[in-house]
Each structure stands twice: as structure tokens, then as C-alpha cells.
Amino acid sequence: MLIDGEAAPSLFLKTVDRARDWVSIATGDSVDREVAVWETGLLDMLPSGVDHAIVAAARTQRSSSLLMHDRSAEFLAEDEPITAEWVAGVLRALAAMHAAYWEHPVLGRSAGVLCDLEQVLGHLGPARLPALRQAVPGHFIIDLIDEGWSDLAGPVGSGLARDLRSLVVDPSPVVHALAGAPRTLVHADVRPANVAFDGRRTTFVDWARPTVAPPGIDLAYLLLMSQPSAVMSPDEAIADYRAMLAASLGSDGSMSWWDDHIDLCMTAVFAMMAAVLVDYETDRGSDEDPAHARIAWWAERAEPGLRLLDRL
């Protein structure tokens, strides 16, 4: 179709039934956050080269709908390997986005729109199971949470499993520990399924649990959910992002807070995702499988943050 002689944009409609959407239930979403972050103009501050793809949004009594640009050709296919270019592009987009919202006053004015950080970090904990069983019985996420927490001690050890479970049941210790780090807008679900990248523009979709937090929450979540180690080690990705963020912040780029912050964020995100990660990965093969090595790496990487929390 042509409009004024030019190809019409390809659009699609996303509809969410809030009473049946497990993320809405697990995070206590009463405002349709994905609509709210758009209609309040919060996403208008995204920097050049970073997009959200939302054209229009509306609510009904039971659901919310978003009209969006179709960026399907820019997503990685399910079996498509992650490339170094993709990782670098997403890290660069995250650094630019985080710098754009860095300690911005708009964050304080968006408290009723954004998800509380404790809700984000605890939404996959066992305490969410009763509400999920009532609202969406038989949903796959229920078994992932239930079986993952039951099986966690096997691959990580009983002591670490106990510490991680404690943090996901009550994330307040790590939230309080992070309070001294700078804050920005955090997407909180940056993974290949939610990132469209065409080599220049990065589009983050599914703004269902955006929050105000230190930037390492997005970085740690990306590392855990995208598993870029085949093209870049996690430590390299962390160092690259840190350099990109400092460059994006310019004269405001003092990073003296960074080391403790990233340790705490890695621990917090592993605690949040441990049950799901373990349930998924331990179904994939023997103890020699790379999946188990990834669990072992995250278990070891969680220790510095836990030691910090013990000292507080």
C-alpha cells in the first residue's frame, strides 16, 4: 500500500488481558505500565538510535492495546546465534538510554507509572505462586518457578540456594544496598526476544516492568538472558558497557560507585532469575553441558554481592 506515493508502514496490534497476563499479576500492575510509559511521554526521552516502536495505545475495562511498528525482521530468529555486532549494539543503546535518563527529575514524577524495584526483583519468587495459580492455572511459568526453586540446591549448593531464595522473597536488602548508586530508567527485560536491532537502530519492546534503578540491573539481565559468552566474555561485556556509559555521561561520568554496584546487580539479577534459569538449563543435558557451566559461573559471580550484603 502507498500513502502519498510512499510505502505505508507495517503495523501490528498488541493486546494484553491484564487479568490473564502473568507479568502483570506477578508485578502487581494496576496501571497498564506498557501503556502508561507511552501515554505519559516518558519514552519520548529515548535518545537518537533507540526506539520503542509504539505508535498509539489505549485501554479497555479488561485489557490494553498498543499499535506498534512491525520490526519483526530486525529480531534475532529463535535459532539465530548472537553476534558480537548485536551485543555491542545493544550495549551501546543501553548506555545511551541510561545516560539520557540519568538522575532525571522525570523519574521522581513517574513513581505511579513505573514498577517498584522490589517488585521487579521478587516477581519470580515462590511468594508469587498462589496468585499465579489462581489467575492463570496451568501456565508454564508456574512450573518453572515451582520446580526451579525446588531444584536450585542441586546445581548451586544448599547455602547459596537459601541465600538466593531469601533475596527473592525479600529483595529489600539489595534494594537498600543499591540506594547509594545513581539511578536511571531501567527496562528490566532486555533479552533477544525484546530487542530489535538493524545495525543502526535498537528497539526495546515489552515495557511491562520498567523501573527506576542503577543501570547494572539491565546489564546483568542482558548477560544472563542473552548468554553472549560465545562472542564476548561477560567480563568483556561489563567493561565495554562501563566505558560506553562513562562516554555517554561525559563530564558527569564519575564511576567511583561502579564496582560495588555491579556486584550487587549481578547478585540481584541472579537471585531473581535463578529458579527459571536452573529449571530451564538443567533439562538440557549432562553435568558437562555448557548450560551447567553457565549456572556455575553465575553462582560464583553472585558471591561478591552476597559478601557486600553481609557487611551492611
PDB file of C-alpha atoms in Angstrom:
ATOM      1  CA  MET A   1       0.000   0.000   0.000  1.00  0.00           C
ATOM      2  CA  LEU A   2       1.173   3.520  -0.863  1.00  0.00           C
ATOM      3  CA  ILE A   3       0.329   6.711   1.024  1.00  0.00           C
ATOM      4  CA  ASP A   4       1.266   9.926  -0.819  1.00  0.00           C
ATOM      5  CA  GLY A   5       3.430   7.829  -3.098  1.00  0.00           C
ATOM      6  CA  GLU A   6       5.406   6.201  -0.287  1.00  0.00           C
ATOM      7  CA  ALA A   7       5.156   2.720   1.189  1.00  0.00           C
ATOM      8  CA  ALA A   8       2.823   2.634   4.177  1.00  0.00           C
ATOM      9  CA  PRO A   9       4.414   1.480   7.439  1.00  0.00           C
ATOM     10  CA  SER A  10       3.737  -2.061   8.551  1.00  0.00           C
ATOM     11  CA  LEU A  11       1.915  -2.071  11.888  1.00  0.00           C
ATOM     12  CA  PHE A  12       0.522  -4.642  14.288  1.00  0.00           C
ATOM     13  CA  LEU A  13      -1.745  -4.539  17.327  1.00  0.00           C
ATOM     14  CA  LYS A  14      -0.631  -5.997  20.645  1.00  0.00           C
ATOM     15  CA  THR A  15      -3.405  -6.658  23.170  1.00  0.00           C
ATOM     16  CA  VAL A  16      -2.870  -7.664  26.798  1.00  0.00           C
ATOM     17  CA  ASP A  17      -5.592  -9.069  29.047  1.00  0.00           C
ATOM     18  CA  ARG A  18      -4.346  -7.780  32.374  1.00  0.00           C
ATOM     19  CA  ALA A  19      -6.292 -10.385  34.354  1.00  0.00           C
ATOM     20  CA  ARG A  20      -4.546 -13.188  32.423  1.00  0.00           C
ATOM     21  CA  ASP A  21      -1.103 -11.704  31.879  1.00  0.00           C
ATOM     22  CA  TRP A  22       1.304 -13.382  34.272  1.00  0.00           C
ATOM     23  CA  VAL A  23       3.798 -10.488  34.347  1.00  0.00           C
ATOM     24  CA  SER A  24       1.044  -8.042  35.281  1.00  0.00           C
ATOM     25  CA  ILE A  25      -0.092 -10.397  38.037  1.00  0.00           C
ATOM     26  CA  ALA A  26       3.391 -11.137  39.379  1.00  0.00           C
ATOM     27  CA  THR A  27       4.420  -7.465  39.466  1.00  0.00           C
ATOM     28  CA  GLY A  28       1.113  -6.062  40.717  1.00  0.00           C
ATOM     29  CA  ASP A  29       0.494  -3.945  37.626  1.00  0.00           C
ATOM     30  CA  SER A  30      -2.665  -1.885  38.176  1.00  0.00           C
ATOM     31  CA  VAL A  31      -1.907   0.910  35.658  1.00  0.00           C
ATOM     32  CA  ASP A  32      -1.069  -0.996  32.439  1.00  0.00           C
ATOM     33  CA  ARG A  33       2.554   0.105  32.604  1.00  0.00           C
ATOM     34  CA  GLU A  34       3.309  -0.519  28.943  1.00  0.00           C
ATOM     35  CA  VAL A  35       0.548   1.928  28.008  1.00  0.00           C
ATOM     36  CA  ALA A  36       1.386   4.324  30.842  1.00  0.00           C
ATOM     37  CA  VAL A  37       5.061   4.789  29.945  1.00  0.00           C
ATOM     38  CA  TRP A  38       3.987   5.765  26.438  1.00  0.00           C
ATOM     39  CA  GLU A  39       0.998   7.988  27.220  1.00  0.00           C
ATOM     40  CA  THR A  40       2.855   9.963  29.906  1.00  0.00           C
ATOM     41  CA  GLY A  41       5.604  10.789  27.417  1.00  0.00           C
ATOM     42  CA  LEU A  42       8.292   9.051  29.445  1.00  0.00           C
ATOM     43  CA  LEU A  43       9.571   7.181  26.378  1.00  0.00           C
ATOM     44  CA  ASP A  44       9.854  10.419  24.395  1.00  0.00           C
ATOM     45  CA  MET A  45      13.215  10.947  26.104  1.00  0.00           C
ATOM     46  CA  LEU A  46      14.794   7.892  24.473  1.00  0.00           C
ATOM     47  CA  PRO A  47      17.941   9.058  22.664  1.00  0.00           C
ATOM     48  CA  SER A  48      18.554   9.026  18.940  1.00  0.00           C
ATOM     49  CA  GLY A  49      19.019   5.491  17.665  1.00  0.00           C
ATOM     50  CA  VAL A  50      16.950   3.943  20.473  1.00  0.00           C
ATOM     51  CA  ASP A  51      13.243   3.323  19.903  1.00  0.00           C
ATOM     52  CA  HIS A  52      10.139   1.750  21.467  1.00  0.00           C
ATOM     53  CA  ALA A  53       8.058   1.171  18.277  1.00  0.00           C
ATOM     54  CA  ILE A  54       4.769   2.267  19.904  1.00  0.00           C
ATOM     55  CA  VAL A  55       2.516   4.371  17.654  1.00  0.00           C
ATOM     56  CA  ALA A  56      -0.636   4.546  19.784  1.00  0.00           C
ATOM     57  CA  ALA A  57      -2.118   2.922  22.883  1.00  0.00           C
ATOM     58  CA  ALA A  58      -5.473   2.542  24.586  1.00  0.00           C
ATOM     59  CA  ARG A  59      -7.181   0.787  27.492  1.00  0.00           C
ATOM     60  CA  THR A  60     -10.464  -1.013  27.858  1.00  0.00           C
ATOM     61  CA  GLN A  61     -12.068  -2.247  31.061  1.00  0.00           C
ATOM     62  CA  ARG A  62     -10.178  -5.558  30.877  1.00  0.00           C
ATOM     63  CA  SER A  63      -7.270  -5.044  28.543  1.00  0.00           C
ATOM     64  CA  SER A  64      -4.753  -2.697  26.992  1.00  0.00           C
ATOM     65  CA  SER A  65      -3.769  -2.393  23.347  1.00  0.00           C
ATOM     66  CA  LEU A  66      -0.700  -0.985  21.632  1.00  0.00           C
ATOM     67  CA  LEU A  67      -0.392  -0.189  17.944  1.00  0.00           C
ATOM     68  CA  MET A  68       3.252  -0.756  17.054  1.00  0.00           C
ATOM     69  CA  HIS A  69       5.628  -0.595  14.141  1.00  0.00           C
ATOM     70  CA  ASP A  70       6.363  -4.084  12.868  1.00  0.00           C
ATOM     71  CA  ARG A  71      10.074  -4.621  13.483  1.00  0.00           C
ATOM     72  CA  SER A  72       9.874  -8.414  13.190  1.00  0.00           C
ATOM     73  CA  ALA A  73      12.583  -8.539  10.518  1.00  0.00           C
ATOM     74  CA  GLU A  74      15.022  -6.912  12.957  1.00  0.00           C
ATOM     75  CA  PHE A  75      14.725  -9.509  15.739  1.00  0.00           C
ATOM     76  CA  LEU A  76      17.090 -12.451  16.022  1.00  0.00           C
ATOM     77  CA  ALA A  77      15.426 -15.656  14.886  1.00  0.00           C
ATOM     78  CA  GLU A  78      14.892 -18.231  17.634  1.00  0.00           C
ATOM     79  CA  ASP A  79      17.822 -20.371  16.456  1.00  0.00           C
ATOM     80  CA  GLU A  80      19.972 -17.474  15.212  1.00  0.00           C
ATOM     81  CA  PRO A  81      23.256 -17.075  17.106  1.00  0.00           C
ATOM     82  CA  ILE A  82      24.070 -13.829  18.837  1.00  0.00           C
ATOM     83  CA  THR A  83      26.848 -11.881  17.119  1.00  0.00           C
ATOM     84  CA  ALA A  84      29.482  -9.545  18.502  1.00  0.00           C
ATOM     85  CA  GLU A  85      27.834  -6.750  16.495  1.00  0.00           C
ATOM     86  CA  TRP A  86      24.476  -7.428  18.161  1.00  0.00           C
ATOM     87  CA  VAL A  87      25.975  -7.426  21.668  1.00  0.00           C
ATOM     88  CA  ALA A  88      27.937  -4.230  21.023  1.00  0.00           C
ATOM     89  CA  GLY A  89      24.898  -2.519  19.503  1.00  0.00           C
ATOM     90  CA  VAL A  90      22.628  -3.398  22.412  1.00  0.00           C
ATOM     91  CA  LEU A  91      25.237  -2.386  24.996  1.00  0.00           C
ATOM     92  CA  ARG A  92      25.670   0.941  23.203  1.00  0.00           C
ATOM     93  CA  ALA A  93      21.906   1.510  23.124  1.00  0.00           C
ATOM     94  CA  LEU A  94      21.582   0.671  26.828  1.00  0.00           C
ATOM     95  CA  ALA A  95      24.398   3.069  27.745  1.00  0.00           C
ATOM     96  CA  ALA A  96      22.788   5.859  25.694  1.00  0.00           C
ATOM     97  CA  MET A  97      19.341   5.202  27.189  1.00  0.00           C
ATOM     98  CA  HIS A  98      20.644   5.078  30.737  1.00  0.00           C
ATOM     99  CA  ALA A  99      22.605   8.310  30.228  1.00  0.00           C
ATOM    100  CA  ALA A 100      19.510  10.066  28.818  1.00  0.00           C
ATOM    101  CA  TYR A 101      17.511   9.379  31.999  1.00  0.00           C
ATOM    102  CA  TRP A 102      20.435   9.706  34.416  1.00  0.00           C
ATOM    103  CA  GLU A 103      19.117  11.061  37.735  1.00  0.00           C
ATOM    104  CA  HIS A 104      16.475  12.928  35.737  1.00  0.00           C
ATOM    105  CA  PRO A 105      13.640  14.631  37.674  1.00  0.00           C
ATOM    106  CA  VAL A 106      11.071  12.901  35.452  1.00  0.00           C
ATOM    107  CA  LEU A 107      11.861   9.637  37.239  1.00  0.00           C
ATOM    108  CA  GLY A 108      10.558  11.002  40.533  1.00  0.00           C
ATOM    109  CA  ARG A 109       7.386  12.185  38.802  1.00  0.00           C
ATOM    110  CA  SER A 110       6.785   8.720  37.329  1.00  0.00           C
ATOM    111  CA  ALA A 111       6.504   6.766  40.583  1.00  0.00           C
ATOM    112  CA  GLY A 112       2.912   5.735  39.928  1.00  0.00           C
ATOM    113  CA  VAL A 113       3.732   4.585  36.402  1.00  0.00           C
ATOM    114  CA  LEU A 114       6.867   2.520  36.897  1.00  0.00           C
ATOM    115  CA  CYS A 115       7.292  -0.823  38.624  1.00  0.00           C
ATOM    116  CA  ASP A 116       8.859  -0.753  42.066  1.00  0.00           C
ATOM    117  CA  LEU A 117      12.350  -2.282  42.016  1.00  0.00           C
ATOM    118  CA  GLU A 118      11.423  -4.710  44.799  1.00  0.00           C
ATOM    119  CA  GLN A 119       8.515  -5.931  42.666  1.00  0.00           C
ATOM    120  CA  VAL A 120      10.862  -6.467  39.734  1.00  0.00           C
ATOM    121  CA  LEU A 121      13.436  -8.395  41.745  1.00  0.00           C
ATOM    122  CA  GLY A 122      10.833 -10.526  43.527  1.00  0.00           C
ATOM    123  CA  HIS A 123       8.355 -11.261  40.756  1.00  0.00           C
ATOM    124  CA  LEU A 124       9.682 -14.782  40.084  1.00  0.00           C
ATOM    125  CA  GLY A 125       9.839 -15.799  43.735  1.00  0.00           C
ATOM    126  CA  PRO A 126       7.796 -18.551  45.364  1.00  0.00           C
ATOM    127  CA  ALA A 127       5.591 -15.959  47.082  1.00  0.00           C
ATOM    128  CA  ARG A 128       4.018 -15.180  43.684  1.00  0.00           C
ATOM    129  CA  LEU A 129       2.818 -18.751  43.112  1.00  0.00           C
ATOM    130  CA  PRO A 130      -0.587 -18.546  44.907  1.00  0.00           C
ATOM    131  CA  ALA A 131      -1.697 -15.521  42.883  1.00  0.00           C
ATOM    132  CA  LEU A 132      -0.473 -17.067  39.642  1.00  0.00           C
ATOM    133  CA  ARG A 133      -2.157 -20.402  40.330  1.00  0.00           C
ATOM    134  CA  GLN A 134      -5.429 -18.612  40.971  1.00  0.00           C
ATOM    135  CA  ALA A 135      -5.271 -16.295  37.954  1.00  0.00           C
ATOM    136  CA  VAL A 136      -3.567 -18.445  35.307  1.00  0.00           C
ATOM    137  CA  PRO A 137      -3.787 -22.108  36.415  1.00  0.00           C
ATOM    138  CA  GLY A 138      -1.628 -24.391  34.297  1.00  0.00           C
ATOM    139  CA  HIS A 139       0.562 -21.576  32.950  1.00  0.00           C
ATOM    140  CA  PHE A 140       4.102 -22.715  32.169  1.00  0.00           C
ATOM    141  CA  ILE A 141       5.647 -20.036  34.413  1.00  0.00           C
ATOM    142  CA  ILE A 142       4.127 -21.695  37.486  1.00  0.00           C
ATOM    143  CA  ASP A 143       6.040 -24.933  36.917  1.00  0.00           C
ATOM    144  CA  LEU A 144       9.215 -23.017  36.072  1.00  0.00           C
ATOM    145  CA  ILE A 145       9.091 -21.119  39.355  1.00  0.00           C
ATOM    146  CA  ASP A 146       7.945 -24.074  41.466  1.00  0.00           C
ATOM    147  CA  GLU A 147      10.351 -26.672  40.070  1.00  0.00           C
ATOM    148  CA  GLY A 148      13.233 -24.235  39.732  1.00  0.00           C
ATOM    149  CA  TRP A 149      13.197 -23.266  43.406  1.00  0.00           C
ATOM    150  CA  SER A 150      12.752 -26.906  44.426  1.00  0.00           C
ATOM    151  CA  ASP A 151      15.753 -27.984  42.336  1.00  0.00           C
ATOM    152  CA  LEU A 152      18.044 -24.999  42.890  1.00  0.00           C
ATOM    153  CA  ALA A 153      20.170 -26.531  45.661  1.00  0.00           C
ATOM    154  CA  GLY A 154      21.389 -29.277  43.333  1.00  0.00           C
ATOM    155  CA  PRO A 155      23.415 -27.135  40.917  1.00  0.00           C
ATOM    156  CA  VAL A 156      24.340 -24.236  43.242  1.00  0.00           C
ATOM    157  CA  GLY A 157      24.513 -25.817  46.703  1.00  0.00           C
ATOM    158  CA  SER A 158      22.124 -25.540  49.614  1.00  0.00           C
ATOM    159  CA  GLY A 159      23.756 -22.468  51.183  1.00  0.00           C
ATOM    160  CA  LEU A 160      23.656 -20.333  48.060  1.00  0.00           C
ATOM    161  CA  ALA A 161      20.159 -21.601  47.209  1.00  0.00           C
ATOM    162  CA  ARG A 162      18.998 -20.452  50.655  1.00  0.00           C
ATOM    163  CA  ASP A 163      20.602 -17.023  50.204  1.00  0.00           C
ATOM    164  CA  LEU A 164      19.097 -16.540  46.744  1.00  0.00           C
ATOM    165  CA  ARG A 165      15.651 -17.623  47.898  1.00  0.00           C
ATOM    166  CA  SER A 166      15.865 -15.194  50.808  1.00  0.00           C
ATOM    167  CA  LEU A 167      16.695 -12.328  48.427  1.00  0.00           C
ATOM    168  CA  VAL A 168      13.861 -13.085  46.017  1.00  0.00           C
ATOM    169  CA  VAL A 169      11.334 -13.422  48.853  1.00  0.00           C
ATOM    170  CA  ASP A 170      12.537 -10.131  50.358  1.00  0.00           C
ATOM    171  CA  PRO A 171      14.655  -8.067  47.924  1.00  0.00           C
ATOM    172  CA  SER A 172      14.763  -5.067  50.269  1.00  0.00           C
ATOM    173  CA  PRO A 173      18.353  -5.696  51.476  1.00  0.00           C
ATOM    174  CA  VAL A 174      19.786  -5.455  47.964  1.00  0.00           C
ATOM    175  CA  VAL A 175      17.461  -2.557  47.061  1.00  0.00           C
ATOM    176  CA  HIS A 176      18.670  -0.641  50.114  1.00  0.00           C
ATOM    177  CA  ALA A 177      22.286  -1.506  49.333  1.00  0.00           C
ATOM    178  CA  LEU A 178      21.856  -0.118  45.809  1.00  0.00           C
ATOM    179  CA  ALA A 179      20.322   3.108  47.089  1.00  0.00           C
ATOM    180  CA  GLY A 180      23.679   4.882  47.017  1.00  0.00           C
ATOM    181  CA  ALA A 181      24.249   4.228  43.310  1.00  0.00           C
ATOM    182  CA  PRO A 182      22.971   6.610  40.599  1.00  0.00           C
ATOM    183  CA  ARG A 183      19.501   5.879  39.228  1.00  0.00           C
ATOM    184  CA  THR A 184      18.105   5.820  35.730  1.00  0.00           C
ATOM    185  CA  LEU A 185      15.255   4.325  33.729  1.00  0.00           C
ATOM    186  CA  VAL A 186      15.712   0.552  33.510  1.00  0.00           C
ATOM    187  CA  HIS A 187      13.765  -1.598  31.046  1.00  0.00           C
ATOM    188  CA  ALA A 188      14.265  -4.707  33.242  1.00  0.00           C
ATOM    189  CA  ASP A 189      13.574  -7.269  30.489  1.00  0.00           C
ATOM    190  CA  VAL A 190      16.329  -6.763  27.913  1.00  0.00           C
ATOM    191  CA  ARG A 191      16.759 -10.072  26.087  1.00  0.00           C
ATOM    192  CA  PRO A 192      16.847 -11.123  22.425  1.00  0.00           C
ATOM    193  CA  ALA A 193      13.058 -11.581  22.228  1.00  0.00           C
ATOM    194  CA  ASN A 194      12.598  -7.943  23.281  1.00  0.00           C
ATOM    195  CA  VAL A 195      15.339  -6.315  21.208  1.00  0.00           C
ATOM    196  CA  ALA A 196      15.110  -5.420  17.512  1.00  0.00           C
ATOM    197  CA  PHE A 197      18.433  -4.346  16.001  1.00  0.00           C
ATOM    198  CA  ASP A 198      19.020  -3.383  12.369  1.00  0.00           C
ATOM    199  CA  GLY A 199      22.693  -2.476  12.691  1.00  0.00           C
ATOM    200  CA  ARG A 200      21.949   1.190  13.491  1.00  0.00           C
ATOM    201  CA  ARG A 201      18.692   1.462  15.432  1.00  0.00           C
ATOM    202  CA  THR A 202      17.921  -0.546  18.562  1.00  0.00           C
ATOM    203  CA  THR A 203      14.286  -1.018  19.533  1.00  0.00           C
ATOM    204  CA  PHE A 204      13.361  -2.165  23.032  1.00  0.00           C
ATOM    205  CA  VAL A 205       9.853  -3.639  23.204  1.00  0.00           C
ATOM    206  CA  ASP A 206       7.699  -5.077  26.005  1.00  0.00           C
ATOM    207  CA  TRP A 207       7.878  -2.266  28.576  1.00  0.00           C
ATOM    208  CA  ALA A 208       5.871  -4.300  31.089  1.00  0.00           C
ATOM    209  CA  ARG A 209       8.078  -3.758  34.138  1.00  0.00           C
ATOM    210  CA  PRO A 210      10.214  -0.628  33.672  1.00  0.00           C
ATOM    211  CA  THR A 211      11.679   0.644  36.907  1.00  0.00           C
ATOM    212  CA  VAL A 212      13.983   3.223  38.439  1.00  0.00           C
ATOM    213  CA  ALA A 213      17.246   1.517  39.338  1.00  0.00           C
ATOM    214  CA  PRO A 214      21.005   1.563  38.857  1.00  0.00           C
ATOM    215  CA  PRO A 215      21.935   0.687  35.257  1.00  0.00           C
ATOM    216  CA  GLY A 216      23.624  -2.602  36.150  1.00  0.00           C
ATOM    217  CA  ILE A 217      20.199  -4.244  36.538  1.00  0.00           C
ATOM    218  CA  ASP A 218      19.674  -4.039  32.760  1.00  0.00           C
ATOM    219  CA  LEU A 219      23.252  -5.065  32.045  1.00  0.00           C
ATOM    220  CA  ALA A 220      23.186  -8.103  34.329  1.00  0.00           C
ATOM    221  CA  TYR A 221      19.803  -9.195  32.967  1.00  0.00           C
ATOM    222  CA  LEU A 222      21.055  -8.903  29.378  1.00  0.00           C
ATOM    223  CA  LEU A 223      24.111 -11.012  30.194  1.00  0.00           C
ATOM    224  CA  LEU A 224      22.039 -13.692  31.899  1.00  0.00           C
ATOM    225  CA  MET A 225      19.295 -13.888  29.293  1.00  0.00           C
ATOM    226  CA  SER A 226      21.322 -13.499  26.089  1.00  0.00           C
ATOM    227  CA  GLN A 227      24.328 -15.641  27.039  1.00  0.00           C
ATOM    228  CA  PRO A 228      26.782 -13.751  24.794  1.00  0.00           C
ATOM    229  CA  SER A 229      29.818 -15.711  26.003  1.00  0.00           C
ATOM    230  CA  ALA A 230      30.292 -17.356  22.590  1.00  0.00           C
ATOM    231  CA  VAL A 231      31.269 -13.983  21.093  1.00  0.00           C
ATOM    232  CA  MET A 232      32.242 -11.930  24.159  1.00  0.00           C
ATOM    233  CA  SER A 233      33.008 -12.902  27.736  1.00  0.00           C
ATOM    234  CA  PRO A 234      30.714 -11.436  30.415  1.00  0.00           C
ATOM    235  CA  ASP A 235      33.658  -9.563  31.900  1.00  0.00           C
ATOM    236  CA  GLU A 236      34.430  -8.022  28.482  1.00  0.00           C
ATOM    237  CA  ALA A 237      30.782  -7.021  28.051  1.00  0.00           C
ATOM    238  CA  ILE A 238      30.731  -5.415  31.515  1.00  0.00           C
ATOM    239  CA  ALA A 239      33.926  -3.479  30.777  1.00  0.00           C
ATOM    240  CA  ASP A 240      32.648  -2.357  27.364  1.00  0.00           C
ATOM    241  CA  TYR A 241      29.324  -1.173  28.782  1.00  0.00           C
ATOM    242  CA  ARG A 242      31.068   0.692  31.605  1.00  0.00           C
ATOM    243  CA  ALA A 243      33.244   2.535  29.076  1.00  0.00           C
ATOM    244  CA  MET A 244      30.222   3.315  26.868  1.00  0.00           C
ATOM    245  CA  LEU A 245      28.237   4.649  29.836  1.00  0.00           C
ATOM    246  CA  ALA A 246      31.114   6.835  31.014  1.00  0.00           C
ATOM    247  CA  ALA A 247      31.471   8.230  27.486  1.00  0.00           C
ATOM    248  CA  SER A 248      27.722   8.878  27.237  1.00  0.00           C
ATOM    249  CA  LEU A 249      27.693  10.678  30.591  1.00  0.00           C
ATOM    250  CA  GLY A 250      30.666  12.858  29.626  1.00  0.00           C
ATOM    251  CA  SER A 251      31.584  15.287  32.387  1.00  0.00           C
ATOM    252  CA  ASP A 252      29.073  13.615  34.701  1.00  0.00           C
ATOM    253  CA  GLY A 253      30.759  10.269  34.271  1.00  0.00           C
ATOM    254  CA  SER A 254      32.437   9.709  37.611  1.00  0.00           C
ATOM    255  CA  MET A 255      32.282   5.956  38.113  1.00  0.00           C
ATOM    256  CA  SER A 256      33.613   5.553  41.663  1.00  0.00           C
ATOM    257  CA  TRP A 257      30.376   3.781  42.592  1.00  0.00           C
ATOM    258  CA  TRP A 258      30.667   1.181  39.841  1.00  0.00           C
ATOM    259  CA  ASP A 259      32.413  -1.864  41.366  1.00  0.00           C
ATOM    260  CA  ASP A 260      30.120  -2.441  44.342  1.00  0.00           C
ATOM    261  CA  HIS A 261      27.095  -1.553  42.219  1.00  0.00           C
ATOM    262  CA  ILE A 262      27.779  -4.127  39.522  1.00  0.00           C
ATOM    263  CA  ASP A 263      28.492  -6.846  42.105  1.00  0.00           C
ATOM    264  CA  LEU A 264      25.149  -6.159  43.794  1.00  0.00           C
ATOM    265  CA  CYS A 265      23.290  -6.027  40.463  1.00  0.00           C
ATOM    266  CA  MET A 266      24.742  -9.347  39.305  1.00  0.00           C
ATOM    267  CA  THR A 267      23.662 -10.938  42.594  1.00  0.00           C
ATOM    268  CA  ALA A 268      20.199  -9.370  42.489  1.00  0.00           C
ATOM    269  CA  VAL A 269      19.504 -10.462  38.914  1.00  0.00           C
ATOM    270  CA  PHE A 270      20.772 -13.988  39.503  1.00  0.00           C
ATOM    271  CA  ALA A 271      18.542 -14.252  42.561  1.00  0.00           C
ATOM    272  CA  MET A 272      15.590 -13.004  40.512  1.00  0.00           C
ATOM    273  CA  MET A 273      16.182 -15.448  37.647  1.00  0.00           C
ATOM    274  CA  ALA A 274      17.849 -18.389  39.414  1.00  0.00           C
ATOM    275  CA  ALA A 275      14.811 -20.672  39.560  1.00  0.00           C
ATOM    276  CA  VAL A 276      13.850 -20.130  35.941  1.00  0.00           C
ATOM    277  CA  LEU A 277      17.443 -20.422  34.734  1.00  0.00           C
ATOM    278  CA  VAL A 278      18.056 -23.637  36.658  1.00  0.00           C
ATOM    279  CA  ASP A 279      14.756 -25.230  35.656  1.00  0.00           C
ATOM    280  CA  TYR A 280      15.404 -24.454  32.008  1.00  0.00           C
ATOM    281  CA  GLU A 281      19.097 -25.230  31.804  1.00  0.00           C
ATOM    282  CA  THR A 282      19.166 -28.467  33.804  1.00  0.00           C
ATOM    283  CA  ASP A 283      16.763 -30.033  31.312  1.00  0.00           C
ATOM    284  CA  ARG A 284      19.316 -29.582  28.536  1.00  0.00           C
ATOM    285  CA  GLY A 285      21.886 -32.252  29.192  1.00  0.00           C
ATOM    286  CA  SER A 286      24.538 -33.753  31.420  1.00  0.00           C
ATOM    287  CA  ASP A 287      26.640 -32.042  34.041  1.00  0.00           C
ATOM    288  CA  GLU A 288      29.258 -31.424  31.341  1.00  0.00           C
ATOM    289  CA  ASP A 289      26.783 -29.437  29.237  1.00  0.00           C
ATOM    290  CA  PRO A 290      27.698 -25.738  28.772  1.00  0.00           C
ATOM    291  CA  ALA A 291      24.362 -24.868  30.348  1.00  0.00           C
ATOM    292  CA  HIS A 292      25.608 -26.184  33.682  1.00  0.00           C
ATOM    293  CA  ALA A 293      28.831 -24.229  33.296  1.00  0.00           C
ATOM    294  CA  ARG A 294      26.736 -21.065  32.908  1.00  0.00           C
ATOM    295  CA  ILE A 295      24.888 -21.815  36.144  1.00  0.00           C
ATOM    296  CA  ALA A 296      28.207 -22.418  37.903  1.00  0.00           C
ATOM    297  CA  TRP A 297      29.585 -19.123  36.547  1.00  0.00           C
ATOM    298  CA  TRP A 298      26.585 -17.167  37.841  1.00  0.00           C
ATOM    299  CA  ALA A 299      26.719 -18.945  41.190  1.00  0.00           C
ATOM    300  CA  GLU A 300      30.339 -17.877  41.579  1.00  0.00           C
ATOM    301  CA  ARG A 301      29.614 -14.370  40.303  1.00  0.00           C
ATOM    302  CA  ALA A 302      26.874 -13.909  42.910  1.00  0.00           C
ATOM    303  CA  GLU A 303      29.276 -14.335  45.827  1.00  0.00           C
ATOM    304  CA  PRO A 304      30.869 -10.826  45.869  1.00  0.00           C
ATOM    305  CA  GLY A 305      27.442  -9.183  46.085  1.00  0.00           C
ATOM    306  CA  LEU A 306      26.363 -11.504  48.860  1.00  0.00           C
ATOM    307  CA  ARG A 307      29.517 -10.655  50.811  1.00  0.00           C
ATOM    308  CA  LEU A 308      28.732  -6.962  50.415  1.00  0.00           C
ATOM    309  CA  LEU A 309      25.239  -7.532  51.778  1.00  0.00           C
ATOM    310  CA  ASP A 310      26.665  -9.446  54.753  1.00  0.00           C
ATOM    311  CA  ARG A 311      28.821  -6.458  55.651  1.00  0.00           C
ATOM    312  CA  LEU A 312      25.960  -3.970  55.564  1.00  0.00           C
TER     313      LEU A 312
END
